[in-house]
RNA sequence: GCGGACGUGGCGGAACUGGUAGACGCAGCAGACUUAAAAUCUGCUUCCCGCAAGGGAGUGUGGGUUCGAUUCCCACCGUUCGCACCA
């Protein structure tokens, strides 16, 4: 224990700031006092501060440090504001890296994962985060994942979870299915491998039935960043339009042996009279039916399916198609329209079929031109940009306008025409208004070992039988070691052999596990119901939820955050939680960047170099970068700043940083260098600067205390009551301004760099204040206390010790935030800026209570100001109270 | 193509509600201390003219609103992120 409770102890302190001793002592004090255990029933408004929990990959990286520092600053700050704060931590512990590590080392994923957790927990502790560790959880614990299984079964009962065989994204490297959200530019989000299409039976969560509310509720989340809401809205992809049915023509009826209608979805029902053909996707049932016995068509369909899965390629590829030889009838005119298979129609969106209006859709236009299909102009240009649609394509063709050549709808504006046409279609039973979403259901089956088992038993007699609640959890065996040849669960009879719960006969347990995004969809609820072994969540969740502040990386803007919102909505529907939205406020912290140095060999192989091994010189004139290796002076290529990553060898290890400079320096650097939402550029000099500031802070307190000991609270009060003046009063004003500024910056604006800057200013001012009178010492005592208090959420260790050094017996972590003293903020004179025609020409000092006329007179009397009148008379004088005077001449 | 964010000194960034542009820090320069170096401390540091006082220009570009614009509006350019043949 690093105790500085008495003056003698203080003098035993080294004059030099010893971060290791300070941090060890402070952390011990917090642990002894159980300072950060959150009380589920404490007085005061609750504050749930949550950081996205880490995957236990082995070591923390700088992104973690930044994330958890932001959360810790807010948690500690809110605690000082009198809020009842919960800040928990856990482990997103299922997932593929554990299996890969297992294969590489021959160690079961469970062992690898638990060892990583133990190590990383030590790292988190050494960074001094104010976490309630009693609530720690790991998603690989059966106590946790049994509730995944339990809710899965409830969702199955309600039809929200269901089984379906469908085309899925298959990652050939990880040998598993990926959700739509996990495919990025046609590649697996983790492996980067080109994704293949496969037909596999799997379980889905019906997230699409919540698409409308998930979309609409985004507007109820003002505490979320605009870009995240935009990304989610984009992803959900709500379009308002009309579903139109085209009855089969004679040839199609004959071919299919029945009546039928081809459904399409359109957002441009106003152009319906301009439809000259209908196009369907290659996988569309009508196309498949027509392809039977039509080798050319079958070959084309096959070609479309095998085509590139790169969506960016798809968007630019040439439009191609074939008539399927069948026709449908226009729902309003009865005209026969040919049906085409077209490579630009997506089976996965809408009905997998479109009505083609070449005159008013660029894709249809290109297609029609190529295959000689008619182009019918049905919307007149409002701006007169065109008379009749003809090649080449103009963007104006796709604009809204007034209908022409559209029978009874001619003359209507586009918006009105959509309504009128929808009504006409509805009257014929051939269409209706509808909302279409881009979002698709969430496939959760993974052919992997290290995940939560799906609680289903397959019985030859009874089919797929849910595991009864009394048999939960379905435990994952923890001693298996995957060998890369598929899911080891499927080769472990002790796991998959079981009895059917219905008929008692021999049955086989489902060996697929759940997508790990299921695990992270509700951990925040479990933190708030910690330790309950009889229920998934309890009333405590309703106390703590919604999370007041959620903090994590922007990379989770869609996947995790959308799934968690969906899952919470389901639990809300089941009456398990009161809130439909889990996260009231979201802060997406920026990436941590560092320099990238690389050299490409003759053979085209890239070799990366750690920035610590490179000297970088930027020419001040040309701005050209010259980078050379420290060891031999050879040149390397500077690639600028980029995200810290293993592959680019530009990571900085948090351990090295904390060992050398301490956790407080690491925390201060991260919070000071950039606002939380922006990317943070690593700088070794910046780290040194942060450390320098802490040493100055330490020395300021040391010097103050050495020169006569700390001033007691009573003595400070007495001096203030006796009245202070001059430099003392100035310093006191700065101190109290700082108090207000820091509270506003952290509490309202969520920016920390400016809060730190203002404390730096305070310390600079205190350094200039060298008087030694009793009043001066009292003011300095107060100023130092304020500096220490204001910094304490950011650098909790050093401030913990300095607070004691300043003579406080009660620990800083239990202290209430001080409010700025209005009397201290008062000023006798203030500086008013004087402008002439908006340009700064002078300054005048005046009493803040001076009436406007007096301020005006003082400004006009200023000699420098008068110079710029150049003989002209002021036409107008604008006075901004307490700030400036602008004279217009 | 659609949607979002952003554009300010040598660098990271500040200026919150339209009111002194460049806080704070880094780097750099000069000085003090030192045998010396490091560390520390003090001062200077947007650009141009000027010994200085002072003046001029200046927040991606062009326009607009205003007594006054980094901030609001319009158009454009650039960077970056997400989505992308979404019917």
Tab-separated table of N, CA, C and O in Angstrom, chain A residues 608-684:
chain	number	residue	atom	x	y	z
A	608	UNK	N	7.198	-5.878	-44.093
A	608	UNK	CA	6.845	-4.722	-43.281
A	608	UNK	C	7.846	-4.538	-42.150
A	608	UNK	O	8.496	-5.500	-41.726
A	609	UNK	N	7.957	-3.280	-41.681
A	609	UNK	CA	8.898	-2.994	-40.612
A	609	UNK	C	8.200	-2.257	-39.480
A	609	UNK	O	7.366	-1.380	-39.726
A	610	UNK	N	8.576	-2.616	-38.268
A	610	UNK	CA	8.018	-1.937	-37.109
A	610	UNK	C	8.519	-0.492	-37.072
A	610	UNK	O	9.707	-0.254	-37.252
A	611	UNK	N	7.615	0.466	-36.826
A	611	UNK	CA	8.020	1.887	-36.795
A	611	UNK	C	9.163	2.154	-35.818
A	611	UNK	O	9.942	3.082	-36.027
A	612	UNK	N	9.276	1.343	-34.770
A	612	UNK	CA	10.349	1.541	-33.795
A	612	UNK	C	11.718	1.286	-34.411
A	612	UNK	O	12.728	1.764	-33.906
A	613	UNK	N	11.745	0.553	-35.534
A	613	UNK	CA	13.021	0.213	-36.161
A	613	UNK	C	13.364	1.138	-37.325
A	613	UNK	O	14.315	0.888	-38.063
A	614	UNK	N	12.552	2.180	-37.506
A	614	UNK	CA	12.729	3.035	-38.686
A	614	UNK	C	12.891	4.489	-38.254
A	614	UNK	O	12.252	4.947	-37.319
A	615	UNK	N	13.779	5.206	-38.942
A	615	UNK	CA	13.871	6.662	-38.782
A	615	UNK	C	13.067	7.314	-39.895
A	615	UNK	O	13.248	6.980	-41.068
A	616	UNK	N	12.218	8.248	-39.504
A	616	UNK	CA	11.392	8.925	-40.501
A	616	UNK	C	11.710	10.414	-40.461
A	616	UNK	O	11.630	11.052	-39.422
A	617	UNK	N	12.085	10.959	-41.620
A	617	UNK	CA	12.358	12.390	-41.721
A	617	UNK	C	11.454	12.968	-42.804
A	617	UNK	O	11.414	12.461	-43.922
A	618	UNK	N	10.712	14.013	-42.434
A	618	UNK	CA	9.857	14.664	-43.427
A	618	UNK	C	10.527	15.970	-43.827
A	618	UNK	O	10.825	16.802	-42.966
A	619	UNK	N	10.774	16.143	-45.102
A	619	UNK	CA	11.388	17.367	-45.590
A	619	UNK	C	10.402	18.523	-45.394
A	619	UNK	O	9.273	18.460	-45.866
A	620	UNK	N	10.839	19.592	-44.673
A	620	UNK	CA	9.884	20.668	-44.372
A	620	UNK	C	9.425	21.410	-45.627
A	620	UNK	O	8.356	22.001	-45.632
A	621	UNK	N	10.233	21.414	-46.688
A	621	UNK	CA	9.866	22.154	-47.899
A	621	UNK	C	9.035	21.305	-48.857
A	621	UNK	O	7.939	21.684	-49.256
A	622	UNK	N	9.578	20.144	-49.188
A	622	UNK	CA	8.898	19.327	-50.202
A	622	UNK	C	7.826	18.423	-49.591
A	622	UNK	O	6.994	17.872	-50.310
A	623	UNK	N	7.858	18.274	-48.256
A	623	UNK	CA	6.933	17.374	-47.548
A	623	UNK	C	7.157	15.916	-47.920
A	623	UNK	O	6.321	15.069	-47.679
A	624	UNK	N	8.312	15.650	-48.497
A	624	UNK	CA	8.594	14.267	-48.865
A	624	UNK	C	9.126	13.510	-47.660
A	624	UNK	O	9.907	14.050	-46.869
A	625	UNK	N	8.717	12.262	-47.549
A	625	UNK	CA	9.133	11.449	-46.416
A	625	UNK	C	10.342	10.615	-46.800
A	625	UNK	O	10.383	10.037	-47.891
A	626	UNK	N	11.330	10.603	-45.897
A	626	UNK	CA	12.468	9.709	-46.109
A	626	UNK	C	12.553	8.768	-44.931
A	626	UNK	O	12.684	9.201	-43.787
A	627	UNK	N	12.436	7.486	-45.205
A	627	UNK	CA	12.453	6.502	-44.134
A	627	UNK	C	13.630	5.566	-44.337
A	627	UNK	O	13.861	5.076	-45.435
A	628	UNK	N	14.381	5.374	-43.255
A	628	UNK	CA	15.529	4.467	-43.329
A	628	UNK	C	15.527	3.542	-42.118
A	628	UNK	O	15.092	3.927	-41.034
A	629	UNK	N	16.015	2.345	-42.323
A	629	UNK	CA	16.113	1.386	-41.231
A	629	UNK	C	17.191	1.830	-40.257
A	629	UNK	O	18.279	2.230	-40.680
A	630	UNK	N	16.915	1.749	-38.975
A	630	UNK	CA	17.878	2.173	-37.975
A	630	UNK	C	19.136	1.312	-38.001
A	630	UNK	O	20.240	1.799	-37.828
A	631	UNK	N	18.933	0.014	-38.252
A	631	UNK	CA	20.080	-0.889	-38.115
A	631	UNK	C	21.112	-0.732	-39.217
A	631	UNK	O	22.298	-0.792	-38.960
A	632	UNK	N	20.679	-0.482	-40.479
A	632	UNK	CA	21.682	-0.390	-41.543
A	632	UNK	C	21.516	0.829	-42.450
A	632	UNK	O	22.242	0.971	-43.432
A	633	UNK	N	20.550	1.680	-42.147
A	633	UNK	CA	20.391	2.913	-42.922
A	633	UNK	C	19.785	2.714	-44.299
A	633	UNK	O	19.712	3.660	-45.082
A	634	UNK	N	19.355	1.508	-44.614
A	634	UNK	CA	18.778	1.273	-45.941
A	634	UNK	C	17.368	1.867	-46.010
A	634	UNK	O	16.667	1.957	-45.011
A	635	UNK	N	16.999	2.276	-47.205
A	635	UNK	CA	15.726	2.978	-47.388
A	635	UNK	C	14.548	2.006	-47.394
A	635	UNK	O	14.645	0.889	-47.900
A	636	UNK	N	13.453	2.449	-46.788
A	636	UNK	CA	12.188	1.699	-46.879
A	636	UNK	C	11.111	2.683	-47.334
A	636	UNK	O	11.294	3.897	-47.270
A	637	UNK	N	9.986	2.132	-47.787
A	637	UNK	CA	8.909	2.978	-48.295
A	637	UNK	C	7.960	3.338	-47.165
A	637	UNK	O	7.524	2.465	-46.416
A	638	UNK	N	7.660	4.628	-47.061
A	638	UNK	CA	6.706	5.089	-46.051
A	638	UNK	C	5.314	5.096	-46.675
A	638	UNK	O	5.097	5.718	-47.702
A	639	UNK	N	4.404	4.380	-46.049
A	639	UNK	CA	3.058	4.241	-46.601
A	639	UNK	C	2.031	5.106	-45.884
A	639	UNK	O	0.839	4.914	-46.067
A	640	UNK	N	2.503	5.995	-45.029
A	640	UNK	CA	1.547	6.837	-44.297
A	640	UNK	C	0.979	6.119	-43.088
A	640	UNK	O	1.521	5.113	-42.628
A	641	UNK	N	-0.129	6.682	-42.565
A	641	UNK	CA	-0.735	6.125	-41.357
A	641	UNK	C	-1.773	5.067	-41.716
A	641	UNK	O	-2.513	5.228	-42.671
A	642	UNK	N	-1.818	4.035	-40.906
A	642	UNK	CA	-2.850	3.018	-41.106
A	642	UNK	C	-3.145	2.329	-39.787
A	642	UNK	O	-2.390	2.473	-38.811
A	643	UNK	N	-4.249	1.600	-39.756
A	643	UNK	CA	-4.649	0.893	-38.551
A	643	UNK	C	-3.535	-0.017	-38.071
A	643	UNK	O	-2.888	-0.683	-38.865
A	644	UNK	N	-3.343	-0.058	-36.764
A	644	UNK	CA	-2.360	-0.991	-36.210
A	644	UNK	C	-2.807	-2.409	-36.513
A	644	UNK	O	-3.954	-2.768	-36.246
A	645	UNK	N	-1.926	-3.188	-37.080
A	645	UNK	CA	-2.305	-4.565	-37.355
A	645	UNK	C	-1.082	-5.464	-37.305
A	645	UNK	O	0.041	-5.023	-37.544
A	646	UNK	N	-1.344	-6.706	-36.976
A	646	UNK	CA	-0.280	-7.702	-36.882
A	646	UNK	C	0.432	-7.829	-38.220
A	646	UNK	O	1.649	-7.852	-38.281
A	647	UNK	N	-0.377	-7.915	-39.294
A	647	UNK	CA	0.226	-8.197	-40.586
A	647	UNK	C	1.138	-7.063	-41.038
A	647	UNK	O	2.099	-7.286	-41.748
A	648	UNK	N	0.828	-5.847	-40.621
A	648	UNK	CA	1.663	-4.729	-41.068
A	648	UNK	C	2.738	-4.366	-40.055
A	648	UNK	O	3.472	-3.401	-40.240
A	649	UNK	N	2.756	-5.140	-38.965
A	649	UNK	CA	3.837	-5.034	-37.988
A	649	UNK	C	3.942	-3.640	-37.348
A	649	UNK	O	4.997	-3.251	-36.887
A	650	UNK	N	2.847	-2.891	-37.332
A	650	UNK	CA	2.932	-1.531	-36.802
A	650	UNK	C	2.165	-1.366	-35.491
A	650	UNK	O	1.778	-0.260	-35.137
A	651	UNK	N	1.943	-2.467	-34.796
A	651	UNK	CA	1.258	-2.391	-33.503
A	651	UNK	C	2.201	-1.922	-32.407
A	651	UNK	O	3.418	-2.046	-32.517
A	652	UNK	N	1.619	-1.355	-31.358
A	652	UNK	CA	2.386	-1.003	-30.171
A	652	UNK	C	1.796	-1.819	-29.026
A	652	UNK	O	0.581	-1.845	-28.836
A	653	UNK	N	2.647	-2.500	-28.279
A	653	UNK	CA	2.174	-3.381	-27.218
A	653	UNK	C	1.843	-2.583	-25.959
A	653	UNK	O	2.705	-1.868	-25.437
A	654	UNK	N	0.603	-2.674	-25.484
A	654	UNK	CA	0.216	-1.930	-24.283
A	654	UNK	C	1.123	-2.242	-23.086
A	654	UNK	O	1.414	-1.352	-22.284
A	655	UNK	N	1.568	-3.494	-22.973
A	655	UNK	CA	2.407	-3.855	-21.822
A	655	UNK	C	3.707	-3.069	-21.771
A	655	UNK	O	4.115	-2.587	-20.716
A	656	UNK	N	4.336	-2.948	-22.936
A	656	UNK	CA	5.596	-2.204	-22.974
A	656	UNK	C	5.373	-0.764	-22.555
A	656	UNK	O	6.182	-0.175	-21.842
A	657	UNK	N	4.234	-0.225	-23.003
A	657	UNK	CA	3.915	1.163	-22.693
A	657	UNK	C	3.695	1.349	-21.192
A	657	UNK	O	4.231	2.282	-20.580
A	658	UNK	N	2.906	0.453	-20.600
A	658	UNK	CA	2.611	0.623	-19.173
A	658	UNK	C	3.843	0.342	-18.332
A	658	UNK	O	4.037	0.974	-17.294
A	659	UNK	N	4.679	-0.585	-18.765
A	659	UNK	CA	5.878	-0.849	-17.978
A	659	UNK	C	6.798	0.356	-17.977
A	659	UNK	O	7.370	0.722	-16.961
A	660	UNK	N	6.945	0.968	-19.134
A	660	UNK	CA	7.902	2.060	-19.250
A	660	UNK	C	7.369	3.369	-18.649
A	660	UNK	O	8.088	4.070	-17.956
A	661	UNK	N	6.104	3.666	-18.939
A	661	UNK	CA	5.579	4.974	-18.532
A	661	UNK	C	4.420	4.893	-17.531
A	661	UNK	O	4.071	5.892	-16.923
A	662	UNK	N	3.787	3.737	-17.437
A	662	UNK	CA	2.657	3.596	-16.530
A	662	UNK	C	1.325	3.714	-17.252
A	662	UNK	O	1.233	4.269	-18.343
A	663	UNK	N	0.309	3.174	-16.599
A	663	UNK	CA	-1.034	3.182	-17.168
A	663	UNK	C	-1.554	4.609	-17.328
A	663	UNK	O	-2.216	4.935	-18.308
A	664	UNK	N	-1.250	5.471	-16.369
A	664	UNK	CA	-1.762	6.837	-16.438
A	664	UNK	C	-1.248	7.571	-17.680
A	664	UNK	O	-1.990	8.296	-18.330
A	665	UNK	N	0.012	7.367	-17.999
A	665	UNK	CA	0.563	8.010	-19.191
A	665	UNK	C	-0.141	7.481	-20.438
A	665	UNK	O	-0.516	8.244	-21.325
A	666	UNK	N	-0.332	6.166	-20.485
A	666	UNK	CA	-1.022	5.574	-21.633
A	666	UNK	C	-2.430	6.155	-21.756
A	666	UNK	O	-2.873	6.533	-22.838
A	667	UNK	N	-3.118	6.229	-20.642
A	667	UNK	CA	-4.490	6.736	-20.642
A	667	UNK	C	-4.522	8.206	-21.042
A	667	UNK	O	-5.345	8.624	-21.867
A	668	UNK	N	-3.605	8.991	-20.475
A	668	UNK	CA	-3.594	10.415	-20.774
A	668	UNK	C	-3.287	10.659	-22.249
A	668	UNK	O	-3.944	11.462	-22.914
A	669	UNK	N	-2.294	9.949	-22.762
A	669	UNK	CA	-1.943	10.128	-24.178
A	669	UNK	C	-3.139	9.839	-25.082
A	669	UNK	O	-3.457	10.607	-25.983
A	670	UNK	N	-3.820	8.734	-24.811
A	670	UNK	CA	-4.931	8.332	-25.677
A	670	UNK	C	-6.075	9.334	-25.622
A	670	UNK	O	-6.744	9.593	-26.613
A	671	UNK	N	-6.308	9.880	-24.451
A	671	UNK	CA	-7.436	10.786	-24.307
A	671	UNK	C	-7.100	12.189	-24.795
A	671	UNK	O	-7.986	12.957	-25.138
A	672	UNK	N	-5.823	12.514	-24.788
A	672	UNK	CA	-5.438	13.884	-25.124
A	672	UNK	C	-5.191	14.086	-26.617
A	672	UNK	O	-5.394	15.177	-27.147
A	673	UNK	N	-4.765	13.028	-27.294
A	673	UNK	CA	-4.253	13.197	-28.649
A	673	UNK	C	-5.336	13.426	-29.696
A	673	UNK	O	-5.083	14.049	-30.715
A	674	UNK	N	-6.512	12.907	-29.471
A	674	UNK	CA	-7.589	13.089	-30.454
A	674	UNK	C	-8.925	12.963	-29.741
A	674	UNK	O	-9.023	12.283	-28.726
A	675	UNK	N	-9.972	13.600	-30.268
A	675	UNK	CA	-11.302	13.377	-29.704
A	675	UNK	C	-11.698	11.908	-29.903
A	675	UNK	O	-11.219	11.276	-30.848
A	676	UNK	N	-12.544	11.372	-29.037
A	676	UNK	CA	-12.775	9.925	-29.018
A	676	UNK	C	-13.287	9.315	-30.331
A	676	UNK	O	-12.951	8.193	-30.651
A	677	UNK	N	-14.075	10.066	-31.082
A	677	UNK	CA	-14.653	9.460	-32.286
A	677	UNK	C	-13.697	9.478	-33.471
A	677	UNK	O	-13.920	8.800	-34.458
A	678	UNK	N	-12.648	10.292	-33.361
A	678	UNK	CA	-11.713	10.380	-34.478
A	678	UNK	C	-10.618	9.344	-34.364
A	678	UNK	O	-10.318	8.865	-33.288
A	679	UNK	N	-9.983	9.048	-35.500
A	679	UNK	CA	-8.867	8.121	-35.436
A	679	UNK	C	-7.715	8.798	-34.700
A	679	UNK	O	-7.603	10.018	-34.679
A	680	UNK	N	-6.911	7.967	-34.053
A	680	UNK	CA	-5.833	8.460	-33.203
A	680	UNK	C	-4.504	8.053	-33.810
A	680	UNK	O	-4.271	6.885	-34.063
A	681	UNK	N	-3.663	9.038	-34.072
A	681	UNK	CA	-2.366	8.734	-34.678
A	681	UNK	C	-1.329	8.550	-33.581
A	681	UNK	O	-1.125	9.440	-32.764
A	682	UNK	N	-0.712	7.402	-33.603
A	682	UNK	CA	0.282	7.093	-32.589
A	682	UNK	C	1.469	8.025	-32.725
A	682	UNK	O	1.869	8.391	-33.831
A	683	UNK	N	2.041	8.438	-31.604
A	683	UNK	CA	3.220	9.284	-31.647
A	683	UNK	C	4.033	9.046	-30.393
A	683	UNK	O	3.564	9.267	-29.286
A	684	UNK	N	5.251	8.566	-30.564
A	684	UNK	CA	6.121	8.325	-29.409
A	684	UNK	C	6.389	9.626	-28.659
A	684	UNK	O	6.447	9.647	-27.432
